[in-house]
Structures are given as C-alpha cells and as structure tokens.
Amino acid sequence: MTRPSDILWPALGALSILLVWQFVVPALGVPAFIVPTPAAVFGKLWTDRALLLANAWPTALEAVLGFLLGNAVAVLLAILFSYSRPVRAAYFPIVLFLNTIPVLALAPIFILMFGLGLLPKIVIAAVICFFPTLIAMVRGLTLATPNEHELMRVLSASGWETFWRLRAPRSLPMLFTALRIAATGSVIGAIVGEWIGSNAGLGALIIQATFNYQADRLFAAVFVAAAMGLLAFGAVVLVERLGFQRWVR
C-alpha cells in the first residue's frame, strides 16, 4: 500500500531541484540559451504542444513495437535455452558478447540494413529490450529446485504443465524486473534510431533544436521523452500488480 510519504518526499525532492534550477542557475551566470529556466521550458511545452505531440507519436509507436518485438523474441529464446543445454552452451555466450556492443554503434548498421523508415527504429528499440529480458528470463526459468521438479514428476505432470505451473510463475518476478528496464529502454532506442536518420520523432526534434540553438525546445522535447519513459514504466508496473502477481500467488 502506498503511503503519503512515498509520494511526498519525491515531490519535495523534485520541487527543490526545480527551485534551484529556476533561481540559482541563472544567478550563477549560466546563459538562458544554454540552460533555460523551468518556467521557460514549461512555457515552451505549452506553446509548442502541437509540434511536440506530433513528434511524440512516431517515437511512441517505435518504442511500443520495439518493446513488444524485443521482449517476445527474448522470452521465446530464453525458453529454448532453458530446455536445451547444448543450444544454451553454444549461443548464450555469443548473446552476452553482442550485449557489450554499444547501441550507438549498432544503430548505423541497422539504418544501412533496413533504410530510413520505421523498421530500423523498431529494431534498435527491440535490441535494447532484448538483452535484459533474455538474461532475466534464462535465470528465472531455472530457479525451480530439483525437489520441485521431482514433485512435478511424481504428480505425473507433463512438460507443458511443469512449465506453466512451475517454471513460468517462478520466472515472473525476474521477467517484470527486466520489463521495467526494457520499458524505458525502448524509448531510448527509438530516440537513438531517430538521431541517426529521421525527419520525425522526438529524437529528430532534439537534434534539430540542438543545431538551431533552441535550448527551450530541446529541454521540452527531452521532458516529453522522459514522461513517455515514465508512462511506459508505470504501465508495466500496473500490469504486474493487476494481473500477473495473482498468478504467482
């Protein structure tokens, strides 16, 4: 149950940062064209609301599709790894190696492979979602103890029943931990893809504002992207609390 203090203290912390930003940063002589005040950013959010909303939709679509694609592939591959030790031994180290490659290095490759349309942004977002979910699910699907597996065999449970009633419920806490990371990561992936090659989306708007020295618009676009990530995070938490925790119990 959420207590009032759980909301009050973060709100006070955010308010204190905004007050310092509003009054102390200008007093230190930082030019407004470099770091605009919160009042200027919020004003830009209102005056440019149509532009920001128009560019938020492509980013949201890319993030959602990338989230669904990346996590679906990760879960399916994790199931394969958990049931086949030779496949896991052969390919899991390769997956871990690929995870070390920065997404900024992969983005131009995907742009060259898939062009400048929607697909490369979805793939980049999916890649960011893929790795944390795969690693978490591989771990989660192997959490059941030998005694629990022996109990399922004594009860004459089929392979599907063992998966559905034992392995899958055990993996859900780790899965949703990874999904929270992936939810915000999908937004990052979509924006990174738009940086490399796009004329629409929050990533493209951020690049345009940066080169045109429109700091207030830049900060406004970043604020919208952050809000989008928070909404995605909250949606995952809501799904976990409303539905899947009952399955675990």
PDB file of C-alpha atoms in Angstrom:
ATOM      1  CA  MET A   1       0.000   0.000   0.000  1.00  0.00           C
ATOM      2  CA  THR A   2       1.314   3.419  -0.950  1.00  0.00           C
ATOM      3  CA  ARG A   3       1.819   5.783   1.977  1.00  0.00           C
ATOM      4  CA  PRO A   4       1.538   9.587   1.645  1.00  0.00           C
ATOM      5  CA  SER A   5       5.231   9.904   2.484  1.00  0.00           C
ATOM      6  CA  ASP A   6       6.107   7.714  -0.509  1.00  0.00           C
ATOM      7  CA  ILE A   7       4.748  10.477  -2.740  1.00  0.00           C
ATOM      8  CA  LEU A   8       5.547  13.499  -0.560  1.00  0.00           C
ATOM      9  CA  TRP A   9       9.316  13.060  -0.341  1.00  0.00           C
ATOM     10  CA  PRO A  10       9.929  12.534  -4.077  1.00  0.00           C
ATOM     11  CA  ALA A  11       7.665  15.518  -4.783  1.00  0.00           C
ATOM     12  CA  LEU A  12       9.649  17.684  -2.370  1.00  0.00           C
ATOM     13  CA  GLY A  13      12.905  16.494  -3.910  1.00  0.00           C
ATOM     14  CA  ALA A  14      11.716  17.362  -7.419  1.00  0.00           C
ATOM     15  CA  LEU A  15      10.435  20.747  -6.244  1.00  0.00           C
ATOM     16  CA  SER A  16      13.764  21.603  -4.604  1.00  0.00           C
ATOM     17  CA  ILE A  17      15.646  20.761  -7.822  1.00  0.00           C
ATOM     18  CA  LEU A  18      13.258  22.918  -9.874  1.00  0.00           C
ATOM     19  CA  LEU A  19      13.693  25.838  -7.469  1.00  0.00           C
ATOM     20  CA  VAL A  20      17.483  25.605  -7.638  1.00  0.00           C
ATOM     21  CA  TRP A  21      17.275  25.360 -11.421  1.00  0.00           C
ATOM     22  CA  GLN A  22      14.913  28.332 -11.641  1.00  0.00           C
ATOM     23  CA  PHE A  23      16.786  30.744  -9.393  1.00  0.00           C
ATOM     24  CA  VAL A  24      20.325  29.555  -8.614  1.00  0.00           C
ATOM     25  CA  VAL A  25      21.447  28.538 -12.121  1.00  0.00           C
ATOM     26  CA  PRO A  26      20.639  31.973 -13.658  1.00  0.00           C
ATOM     27  CA  ALA A  27      22.250  33.655 -10.638  1.00  0.00           C
ATOM     28  CA  LEU A  28      25.465  31.766 -11.424  1.00  0.00           C
ATOM     29  CA  GLY A  29      25.514  33.431 -14.821  1.00  0.00           C
ATOM     30  CA  VAL A  30      24.543  30.448 -16.963  1.00  0.00           C
ATOM     31  CA  PRO A  31      23.029  31.862 -20.180  1.00  0.00           C
ATOM     32  CA  ALA A  32      19.392  31.041 -20.909  1.00  0.00           C
ATOM     33  CA  PHE A  33      20.271  29.883 -24.428  1.00  0.00           C
ATOM     34  CA  ILE A  34      22.340  27.094 -22.836  1.00  0.00           C
ATOM     35  CA  VAL A  35      20.205  26.155 -19.818  1.00  0.00           C
ATOM     36  CA  PRO A  36      16.721  27.716 -19.893  1.00  0.00           C
ATOM     37  CA  THR A  37      14.764  28.016 -16.681  1.00  0.00           C
ATOM     38  CA  PRO A  38      11.949  25.584 -15.840  1.00  0.00           C
ATOM     39  CA  ALA A  39       9.455  28.386 -16.431  1.00  0.00           C
ATOM     40  CA  ALA A  40      10.780  28.829 -19.983  1.00  0.00           C
ATOM     41  CA  VAL A  41      10.722  25.068 -20.602  1.00  0.00           C
ATOM     42  CA  PHE A  42       7.154  24.684 -19.323  1.00  0.00           C
ATOM     43  CA  GLY A  43       6.135  27.678 -21.406  1.00  0.00           C
ATOM     44  CA  LYS A  44       7.648  26.003 -24.473  1.00  0.00           C
ATOM     45  CA  LEU A  45       5.802  22.811 -23.646  1.00  0.00           C
ATOM     46  CA  TRP A  46       2.571  24.763 -23.954  1.00  0.00           C
ATOM     47  CA  THR A  47       3.350  26.922 -26.971  1.00  0.00           C
ATOM     48  CA  ASP A  48       4.908  24.008 -28.917  1.00  0.00           C
ATOM     49  CA  ARG A  49       2.426  21.394 -27.697  1.00  0.00           C
ATOM     50  CA  ALA A  50       1.188  20.596 -31.206  1.00  0.00           C
ATOM     51  CA  LEU A  51       4.732  20.155 -32.544  1.00  0.00           C
ATOM     52  CA  LEU A  52       5.795  18.053 -29.559  1.00  0.00           C
ATOM     53  CA  LEU A  53       2.709  15.871 -29.759  1.00  0.00           C
ATOM     54  CA  ALA A  54       3.145  15.339 -33.495  1.00  0.00           C
ATOM     55  CA  ASN A  55       6.723  14.165 -32.939  1.00  0.00           C
ATOM     56  CA  ALA A  56       5.862  12.118 -29.853  1.00  0.00           C
ATOM     57  CA  TRP A  57       3.535   9.795 -31.775  1.00  0.00           C
ATOM     58  CA  PRO A  58       6.217   8.275 -34.075  1.00  0.00           C
ATOM     59  CA  THR A  59       8.556   7.791 -31.130  1.00  0.00           C
ATOM     60  CA  ALA A  60       5.815   6.160 -29.059  1.00  0.00           C
ATOM     61  CA  LEU A  61       4.903   3.813 -31.906  1.00  0.00           C
ATOM     62  CA  GLU A  62       8.527   2.796 -32.453  1.00  0.00           C
ATOM     63  CA  ALA A  63       9.043   2.272 -28.719  1.00  0.00           C
ATOM     64  CA  VAL A  64       5.904   0.152 -28.258  1.00  0.00           C
ATOM     65  CA  LEU A  65       6.569  -2.036 -31.292  1.00  0.00           C
ATOM     66  CA  GLY A  66      10.232  -2.413 -30.335  1.00  0.00           C
ATOM     67  CA  PHE A  67       9.233  -3.303 -26.770  1.00  0.00           C
ATOM     68  CA  LEU A  68       6.821  -5.997 -27.956  1.00  0.00           C
ATOM     69  CA  LEU A  69       9.218  -7.420 -30.555  1.00  0.00           C
ATOM     70  CA  GLY A  70      12.330  -7.444 -28.393  1.00  0.00           C
ATOM     71  CA  ASN A  71      10.650  -8.969 -25.354  1.00  0.00           C
ATOM     72  CA  ALA A  72       8.742 -11.578 -27.363  1.00  0.00           C
ATOM     73  CA  VAL A  73      11.940 -12.808 -29.038  1.00  0.00           C
ATOM     74  CA  ALA A  74      13.791 -12.718 -25.707  1.00  0.00           C
ATOM     75  CA  VAL A  75      11.158 -14.816 -23.903  1.00  0.00           C
ATOM     76  CA  LEU A  76      10.982 -17.401 -26.697  1.00  0.00           C
ATOM     77  CA  LEU A  77      14.764 -17.686 -26.882  1.00  0.00           C
ATOM     78  CA  ALA A  78      15.003 -17.953 -23.082  1.00  0.00           C
ATOM     79  CA  ILE A  79      12.550 -20.858 -23.130  1.00  0.00           C
ATOM     80  CA  LEU A  80      14.673 -22.569 -25.794  1.00  0.00           C
ATOM     81  CA  PHE A  81      17.835 -22.001 -23.751  1.00  0.00           C
ATOM     82  CA  SER A  82      16.217 -23.337 -20.571  1.00  0.00           C
ATOM     83  CA  TYR A  83      15.120 -26.584 -22.259  1.00  0.00           C
ATOM     84  CA  SER A  84      18.218 -27.216 -24.372  1.00  0.00           C
ATOM     85  CA  ARG A  85      21.566 -27.109 -22.622  1.00  0.00           C
ATOM     86  CA  PRO A  86      23.603 -27.624 -25.829  1.00  0.00           C
ATOM     87  CA  VAL A  87      21.878 -24.688 -27.535  1.00  0.00           C
ATOM     88  CA  ARG A  88      22.364 -22.545 -24.434  1.00  0.00           C
ATOM     89  CA  ALA A  89      26.041 -23.506 -24.149  1.00  0.00           C
ATOM     90  CA  ALA A  90      26.606 -22.730 -27.837  1.00  0.00           C
ATOM     91  CA  TYR A  91      24.754 -19.449 -28.202  1.00  0.00           C
ATOM     92  CA  PHE A  92      24.295 -17.790 -24.802  1.00  0.00           C
ATOM     93  CA  PRO A  93      27.950 -16.631 -24.651  1.00  0.00           C
ATOM     94  CA  ILE A  94      27.511 -15.108 -28.117  1.00  0.00           C
ATOM     95  CA  VAL A  95      24.432 -13.242 -26.899  1.00  0.00           C
ATOM     96  CA  LEU A  96      26.405 -11.920 -23.932  1.00  0.00           C
ATOM     97  CA  PHE A  97      29.177 -10.782 -26.269  1.00  0.00           C
ATOM     98  CA  LEU A  98      26.711  -8.947 -28.514  1.00  0.00           C
ATOM     99  CA  ASN A  99      25.325  -7.238 -25.428  1.00  0.00           C
ATOM    100  CA  THR A 100      28.682  -5.497 -24.971  1.00  0.00           C
ATOM    101  CA  ILE A 101      28.347  -3.637 -28.287  1.00  0.00           C
ATOM    102  CA  PRO A 102      27.033  -0.090 -27.688  1.00  0.00           C
ATOM    103  CA  VAL A 103      23.677   0.590 -29.295  1.00  0.00           C
ATOM    104  CA  LEU A 104      25.089   3.763 -30.852  1.00  0.00           C
ATOM    105  CA  ALA A 105      27.492   1.542 -32.793  1.00  0.00           C
ATOM    106  CA  LEU A 106      24.697  -0.785 -33.904  1.00  0.00           C
ATOM    107  CA  ALA A 107      22.291   1.963 -34.957  1.00  0.00           C
ATOM    108  CA  PRO A 108      24.118   2.955 -38.191  1.00  0.00           C
ATOM    109  CA  ILE A 109      24.338  -0.724 -39.148  1.00  0.00           C
ATOM    110  CA  PHE A 110      20.573  -1.158 -38.815  1.00  0.00           C
ATOM    111  CA  ILE A 111      19.980   2.049 -40.764  1.00  0.00           C
ATOM    112  CA  LEU A 112      22.132   0.685 -43.605  1.00  0.00           C
ATOM    113  CA  MET A 113      20.372  -2.686 -43.478  1.00  0.00           C
ATOM    114  CA  PHE A 114      16.759  -1.521 -43.218  1.00  0.00           C
ATOM    115  CA  GLY A 115      16.781   2.002 -44.639  1.00  0.00           C
ATOM    116  CA  LEU A 116      15.434   5.204 -43.120  1.00  0.00           C
ATOM    117  CA  GLY A 117      11.865   4.098 -42.442  1.00  0.00           C
ATOM    118  CA  LEU A 118      10.122   2.881 -39.306  1.00  0.00           C
ATOM    119  CA  LEU A 119      11.708  -0.580 -39.206  1.00  0.00           C
ATOM    120  CA  PRO A 120      15.270   0.291 -38.106  1.00  0.00           C
ATOM    121  CA  LYS A 121      13.970   2.354 -35.177  1.00  0.00           C
ATOM    122  CA  ILE A 122      11.800  -0.555 -34.076  1.00  0.00           C
ATOM    123  CA  VAL A 123      14.761  -2.939 -34.371  1.00  0.00           C
ATOM    124  CA  ILE A 124      17.029  -0.643 -32.326  1.00  0.00           C
ATOM    125  CA  ALA A 125      14.376  -0.341 -29.614  1.00  0.00           C
ATOM    126  CA  ALA A 126      13.893  -4.117 -29.713  1.00  0.00           C
ATOM    127  CA  VAL A 127      17.620  -4.755 -29.293  1.00  0.00           C
ATOM    128  CA  ILE A 128      17.738  -2.612 -26.150  1.00  0.00           C
ATOM    129  CA  CYS A 129      14.746  -4.511 -24.729  1.00  0.00           C
ATOM    130  CA  PHE A 130      16.038  -7.921 -25.797  1.00  0.00           C
ATOM    131  CA  PHE A 131      19.157  -8.382 -23.704  1.00  0.00           C
ATOM    132  CA  PRO A 132      17.913  -7.607 -20.149  1.00  0.00           C
ATOM    133  CA  THR A 133      14.762  -9.663 -20.693  1.00  0.00           C
ATOM    134  CA  LEU A 134      16.648 -12.637 -22.127  1.00  0.00           C
ATOM    135  CA  ILE A 135      19.191 -12.734 -19.303  1.00  0.00           C
ATOM    136  CA  ALA A 136      16.491 -12.338 -16.630  1.00  0.00           C
ATOM    137  CA  MET A 137      14.240 -14.993 -18.166  1.00  0.00           C
ATOM    138  CA  VAL A 138      17.050 -17.525 -18.578  1.00  0.00           C
ATOM    139  CA  ARG A 139      17.784 -17.083 -14.888  1.00  0.00           C
ATOM    140  CA  GLY A 140      14.126 -17.097 -13.873  1.00  0.00           C
ATOM    141  CA  LEU A 141      13.232 -20.244 -15.788  1.00  0.00           C
ATOM    142  CA  THR A 142      15.968 -22.174 -13.968  1.00  0.00           C
ATOM    143  CA  LEU A 143      15.035 -21.088 -10.430  1.00  0.00           C
ATOM    144  CA  ALA A 144      12.908 -24.151  -9.646  1.00  0.00           C
ATOM    145  CA  THR A 145      14.740 -26.595  -7.370  1.00  0.00           C
ATOM    146  CA  PRO A 146      15.359 -30.283  -8.164  1.00  0.00           C
ATOM    147  CA  ASN A 147      12.892 -31.218  -5.410  1.00  0.00           C
ATOM    148  CA  GLU A 148      10.179 -29.166  -7.100  1.00  0.00           C
ATOM    149  CA  HIS A 149      10.852 -30.834 -10.429  1.00  0.00           C
ATOM    150  CA  GLU A 150      10.752 -34.219  -8.721  1.00  0.00           C
ATOM    151  CA  LEU A 151       7.383 -33.332  -7.207  1.00  0.00           C
ATOM    152  CA  MET A 152       6.018 -32.491 -10.657  1.00  0.00           C
ATOM    153  CA  ARG A 153       7.236 -35.846 -11.949  1.00  0.00           C
ATOM    154  CA  VAL A 154       5.592 -37.648  -9.017  1.00  0.00           C
ATOM    155  CA  LEU A 155       2.351 -35.884  -9.876  1.00  0.00           C
ATOM    156  CA  SER A 156       2.740 -37.080 -13.492  1.00  0.00           C
ATOM    157  CA  ALA A 157       2.808 -33.502 -14.796  1.00  0.00           C
ATOM    158  CA  SER A 158       3.519 -33.110 -18.479  1.00  0.00           C
ATOM    159  CA  GLY A 159       6.286 -30.897 -19.770  1.00  0.00           C
ATOM    160  CA  TRP A 160       3.760 -28.179 -20.567  1.00  0.00           C
ATOM    161  CA  GLU A 161       2.197 -28.396 -17.094  1.00  0.00           C
ATOM    162  CA  THR A 162       5.619 -28.222 -15.465  1.00  0.00           C
ATOM    163  CA  PHE A 163       6.420 -25.129 -17.489  1.00  0.00           C
ATOM    164  CA  TRP A 164       3.065 -23.427 -16.923  1.00  0.00           C
ATOM    165  CA  ARG A 165       2.662 -24.245 -13.217  1.00  0.00           C
ATOM    166  CA  LEU A 166       6.257 -24.199 -12.014  1.00  0.00           C
ATOM    167  CA  ARG A 167       8.836 -22.601 -14.285  1.00  0.00           C
ATOM    168  CA  ALA A 168       6.785 -19.716 -15.670  1.00  0.00           C
ATOM    169  CA  PRO A 169       5.412 -18.479 -12.305  1.00  0.00           C
ATOM    170  CA  ARG A 170       8.894 -18.663 -10.793  1.00  0.00           C
ATOM    171  CA  SER A 171      10.308 -16.542 -13.619  1.00  0.00           C
ATOM    172  CA  LEU A 172       7.703 -13.750 -13.441  1.00  0.00           C
ATOM    173  CA  PRO A 173       9.369 -11.565 -10.761  1.00  0.00           C
ATOM    174  CA  MET A 174      12.608 -11.504 -12.747  1.00  0.00           C
ATOM    175  CA  LEU A 175      10.716 -11.019 -16.002  1.00  0.00           C
ATOM    176  CA  PHE A 176       8.897  -7.943 -14.749  1.00  0.00           C
ATOM    177  CA  THR A 177      12.094  -6.519 -13.311  1.00  0.00           C
ATOM    178  CA  ALA A 178      13.570  -6.757 -16.798  1.00  0.00           C
ATOM    179  CA  LEU A 179      10.406  -5.384 -18.409  1.00  0.00           C
ATOM    180  CA  ARG A 180      10.633  -2.233 -16.286  1.00  0.00           C
ATOM    181  CA  ILE A 181      14.141  -1.675 -17.623  1.00  0.00           C
ATOM    182  CA  ALA A 182      13.035  -2.508 -21.150  1.00  0.00           C
ATOM    183  CA  ALA A 183      10.066  -0.119 -20.963  1.00  0.00           C
ATOM    184  CA  THR A 184      12.295   2.919 -20.545  1.00  0.00           C
ATOM    185  CA  GLY A 185      14.991   1.431 -22.776  1.00  0.00           C
ATOM    186  CA  SER A 186      12.559   1.126 -25.680  1.00  0.00           C
ATOM    187  CA  VAL A 187      12.043   4.893 -25.645  1.00  0.00           C
ATOM    188  CA  ILE A 188      15.804   5.413 -25.612  1.00  0.00           C
ATOM    189  CA  GLY A 189      16.207   3.034 -28.543  1.00  0.00           C
ATOM    190  CA  ALA A 190      13.559   4.780 -30.602  1.00  0.00           C
ATOM    191  CA  ILE A 191      15.177   8.177 -29.980  1.00  0.00           C
ATOM    192  CA  VAL A 192      18.661   6.859 -30.821  1.00  0.00           C
ATOM    193  CA  GLY A 193      17.317   5.496 -34.108  1.00  0.00           C
ATOM    194  CA  GLU A 194      15.788   8.883 -34.894  1.00  0.00           C
ATOM    195  CA  TRP A 195      19.120  10.573 -34.196  1.00  0.00           C
ATOM    196  CA  ILE A 196      20.829   8.522 -36.891  1.00  0.00           C
ATOM    197  CA  GLY A 197      18.294   9.049 -39.630  1.00  0.00           C
ATOM    198  CA  SER A 198      14.810  10.531 -39.343  1.00  0.00           C
ATOM    199  CA  ASN A 199      12.851  13.681 -40.068  1.00  0.00           C
ATOM    200  CA  ALA A 200      10.157  12.996 -37.463  1.00  0.00           C
ATOM    201  CA  GLY A 201      10.062  11.940 -33.838  1.00  0.00           C
ATOM    202  CA  LEU A 202      11.414  13.326 -30.592  1.00  0.00           C
ATOM    203  CA  GLY A 203      14.947  12.246 -31.483  1.00  0.00           C
ATOM    204  CA  ALA A 204      14.859  14.229 -34.721  1.00  0.00           C
ATOM    205  CA  LEU A 205      13.335  17.199 -32.890  1.00  0.00           C
ATOM    206  CA  ILE A 206      16.113  17.072 -30.282  1.00  0.00           C
ATOM    207  CA  ILE A 207      18.796  17.091 -32.975  1.00  0.00           C
ATOM    208  CA  GLN A 208      17.121  19.956 -34.856  1.00  0.00           C
ATOM    209  CA  ALA A 209      16.745  22.015 -31.671  1.00  0.00           C
ATOM    210  CA  THR A 210      20.373  21.391 -30.742  1.00  0.00           C
ATOM    211  CA  PHE A 211      21.778  22.590 -34.066  1.00  0.00           C
ATOM    212  CA  ASN A 212      19.443  25.606 -34.108  1.00  0.00           C
ATOM    213  CA  TYR A 213      20.384  26.595 -30.526  1.00  0.00           C
ATOM    214  CA  GLN A 214      16.756  26.291 -29.395  1.00  0.00           C
ATOM    215  CA  ALA A 215      17.532  25.232 -25.846  1.00  0.00           C
ATOM    216  CA  ASP A 216      13.985  25.671 -24.549  1.00  0.00           C
ATOM    217  CA  ARG A 217      12.582  23.408 -27.286  1.00  0.00           C
ATOM    218  CA  LEU A 218      15.415  20.916 -26.696  1.00  0.00           C
ATOM    219  CA  PHE A 219      14.620  20.678 -22.989  1.00  0.00           C
ATOM    220  CA  ALA A 220      10.892  20.462 -23.724  1.00  0.00           C
ATOM    221  CA  ALA A 221      11.448  17.514 -26.084  1.00  0.00           C
ATOM    222  CA  VAL A 222      13.655  15.799 -23.512  1.00  0.00           C
ATOM    223  CA  PHE A 223      10.941  16.350 -20.896  1.00  0.00           C
ATOM    224  CA  VAL A 224       8.342  14.720 -23.156  1.00  0.00           C
ATOM    225  CA  ALA A 225      10.661  11.771 -23.797  1.00  0.00           C
ATOM    226  CA  ALA A 226      11.220  11.355 -20.050  1.00  0.00           C
ATOM    227  CA  ALA A 227       7.476  11.485 -19.424  1.00  0.00           C
ATOM    228  CA  MET A 228       6.982   8.833 -22.104  1.00  0.00           C
ATOM    229  CA  GLY A 229       9.505   6.579 -20.380  1.00  0.00           C
ATOM    230  CA  LEU A 230       7.797   7.063 -17.011  1.00  0.00           C
ATOM    231  CA  LEU A 231       4.430   6.188 -18.532  1.00  0.00           C
ATOM    232  CA  ALA A 232       5.874   3.022 -20.052  1.00  0.00           C
ATOM    233  CA  PHE A 233       7.446   2.088 -16.714  1.00  0.00           C
ATOM    234  CA  GLY A 234       4.163   2.726 -14.917  1.00  0.00           C
ATOM    235  CA  ALA A 235       2.225   0.649 -17.434  1.00  0.00           C
ATOM    236  CA  VAL A 236       4.468  -2.361 -16.774  1.00  0.00           C
ATOM    237  CA  VAL A 237       4.096  -1.946 -13.004  1.00  0.00           C
ATOM    238  CA  LEU A 238       0.317  -1.668 -13.364  1.00  0.00           C
ATOM    239  CA  VAL A 239       0.095  -4.849 -15.459  1.00  0.00           C
ATOM    240  CA  GLU A 240       2.244  -6.670 -12.913  1.00  0.00           C
ATOM    241  CA  ARG A 241       0.117  -5.600  -9.962  1.00  0.00           C
ATOM    242  CA  LEU A 242      -3.270  -6.139 -11.572  1.00  0.00           C
ATOM    243  CA  GLY A 243      -2.690  -9.435 -13.299  1.00  0.00           C
ATOM    244  CA  PHE A 244       0.462 -11.437 -13.014  1.00  0.00           C
ATOM    245  CA  GLN A 245       1.072 -11.217  -9.265  1.00  0.00           C
ATOM    246  CA  ARG A 246      -2.131 -13.195  -8.756  1.00  0.00           C
ATOM    247  CA  TRP A 247      -0.687 -15.955 -10.938  1.00  0.00           C
ATOM    248  CA  VAL A 248       2.469 -16.094  -8.793  1.00  0.00           C
ATOM    249  CA  ARG A 249       0.386 -16.336  -5.627  1.00  0.00           C
TER     250      ARG A 249
END
